Amino acid sequence: MSENLTLDDVAVPLRALRLLAVDFGHLPAPTVHVSTIYPERLELTFYDDLPGFEMWREALGAAPDAVTYREQNDGQTGVLQAVVDHAGAAVRLTGYADIVAPVLVGGAV
């Protein structure tokens, strides 16, 4: 689908981004991604900022039970993800955070 697309072809997620900037400009800035591979999607990614992910999830009205959780990097990284519709675009929120292993003290189990 990405062959020969124009900027007009990704206008939906760009319009959604513009509206988000106006309505939620006070929220933490995510990494933003728009792609010709998924021309109807706007991706907002939070690296080491799960509170930022949560603020955006609430602002966009994604229910807590709509958030998926998985781990990657041999269980060292937790990934939260939710997809909501906003201004006609599929807005995909993704949050990454290190998983900190508990430290055993004095041989405690």
Coordinates of C-alpha atoms in Angstrom, one line a residue:
M1 CA 0.0 0.0 0.0
S2 CA 2.9 2.4 0.6
E3 CA 3.8 2.6 -3.1
N4 CA 3.2 6.1 -4.6
L5 CA 1.2 7.5 -1.7
T6 CA 1.1 11.3 -1.3
L7 CA 1.0 13.5 1.8
D8 CA -2.7 13.7 1.3
D9 CA -2.9 10.0 1.7
V10 CA -1.7 10.3 5.3
A11 CA -3.8 13.4 6.1
V12 CA -6.0 11.5 8.6
P13 CA -3.3 10.7 11.2
L14 CA -1.7 14.1 10.6
R15 CA -5.0 15.8 11.2
A16 CA -5.4 13.8 14.4
L17 CA -1.9 14.8 15.5
R18 CA -2.8 18.4 14.9
L19 CA -5.9 18.1 17.0
L20 CA -4.0 16.3 19.8
A21 CA -1.4 19.1 19.9
V22 CA -4.2 21.6 20.4
D23 CA -6.3 19.7 22.9
F24 CA -3.5 17.9 24.8
G25 CA -0.5 20.1 24.4
H26 CA 0.1 20.1 28.1
L27 CA 0.7 16.3 28.2
P28 CA 4.1 14.7 27.9
A29 CA 5.5 14.7 24.4
P30 CA 5.6 11.2 22.9
T31 CA 7.7 9.9 20.0
V32 CA 5.4 10.4 17.0
H33 CA 5.2 8.1 14.0
V34 CA 3.1 8.3 10.8
S35 CA 3.8 5.7 8.1
T36 CA 2.7 5.1 4.5
I37 CA 2.5 1.4 5.4
Y38 CA -0.4 2.2 7.7
P39 CA -1.8 5.5 6.3
E40 CA -4.7 5.6 8.8
R41 CA -2.6 5.1 11.9
L42 CA -0.9 7.6 14.3
E43 CA 1.6 6.1 16.7
L44 CA 2.5 7.7 20.0
T45 CA 5.3 5.9 21.8
F46 CA 6.6 6.4 25.3
Y47 CA 10.1 5.1 26.2
D48 CA 10.7 4.8 30.0
D49 CA 7.6 6.9 30.6
L50 CA 4.7 4.8 31.7
P51 CA 3.1 7.7 33.6
G52 CA 3.1 9.6 30.2
F53 CA 1.5 6.6 28.6
E54 CA -1.2 6.5 31.3
M55 CA -1.9 10.3 31.0
W56 CA -2.5 9.9 27.3
R57 CA -4.6 6.7 27.8
E58 CA -6.9 8.6 30.1
A59 CA -7.0 11.7 27.9
L60 CA -8.0 9.6 24.9
G61 CA -10.6 7.7 26.8
A62 CA -9.0 4.2 26.4
A63 CA -10.4 1.9 29.1
P64 CA -7.8 0.3 31.4
D65 CA -9.0 -3.2 30.2
A66 CA -8.3 -2.1 26.6
V67 CA -4.6 -2.0 27.4
T68 CA -2.5 -5.1 26.5
Y69 CA 0.7 -6.1 28.3
R70 CA 3.5 -8.2 27.1
E71 CA 7.2 -8.6 27.7
Q72 CA 10.1 -8.6 25.4
N73 CA 13.9 -8.7 25.6
D74 CA 13.9 -11.9 27.6
G75 CA 11.5 -10.4 30.2
Q76 CA 13.5 -7.3 30.7
T77 CA 11.1 -4.9 29.0
G78 CA 7.4 -4.4 29.7
V79 CA 5.3 -3.2 26.9
L80 CA 1.8 -1.6 27.3
Q81 CA -0.3 -0.9 24.2
A82 CA -3.8 0.5 23.5
V83 CA -5.5 1.5 20.3
V84 CA -8.2 4.2 20.2
D85 CA -10.0 6.0 17.4
H86 CA -9.4 9.8 17.4
A87 CA -10.5 12.1 14.6
G88 CA -10.8 9.2 12.3
A89 CA -7.3 7.9 12.9
A90 CA -6.3 4.7 14.7
V91 CA -4.1 6.1 17.5
R92 CA -1.8 3.4 18.8
L93 CA -0.3 4.2 22.2
T94 CA 2.8 2.2 23.2
G95 CA 4.7 2.4 26.4
Y96 CA 8.0 0.7 27.2
A97 CA 9.6 0.3 30.6
D98 CA 12.4 -1.7 32.1
I99 CA 11.4 -4.5 34.4
V100 CA 13.4 -4.3 37.5
A101 CA 14.2 -7.7 39.1
P102 CA 13.8 -7.8 42.9
V103 CA 17.1 -7.8 44.8
L104 CA 17.4 -10.5 47.4
V105 CA 19.0 -9.4 50.6
G106 CA 20.6 -11.8 53.1
G107 CA 19.5 -14.9 51.2
A108 CA 15.8 -14.1 51.4
V109 CA 13.6 -16.0 49.1

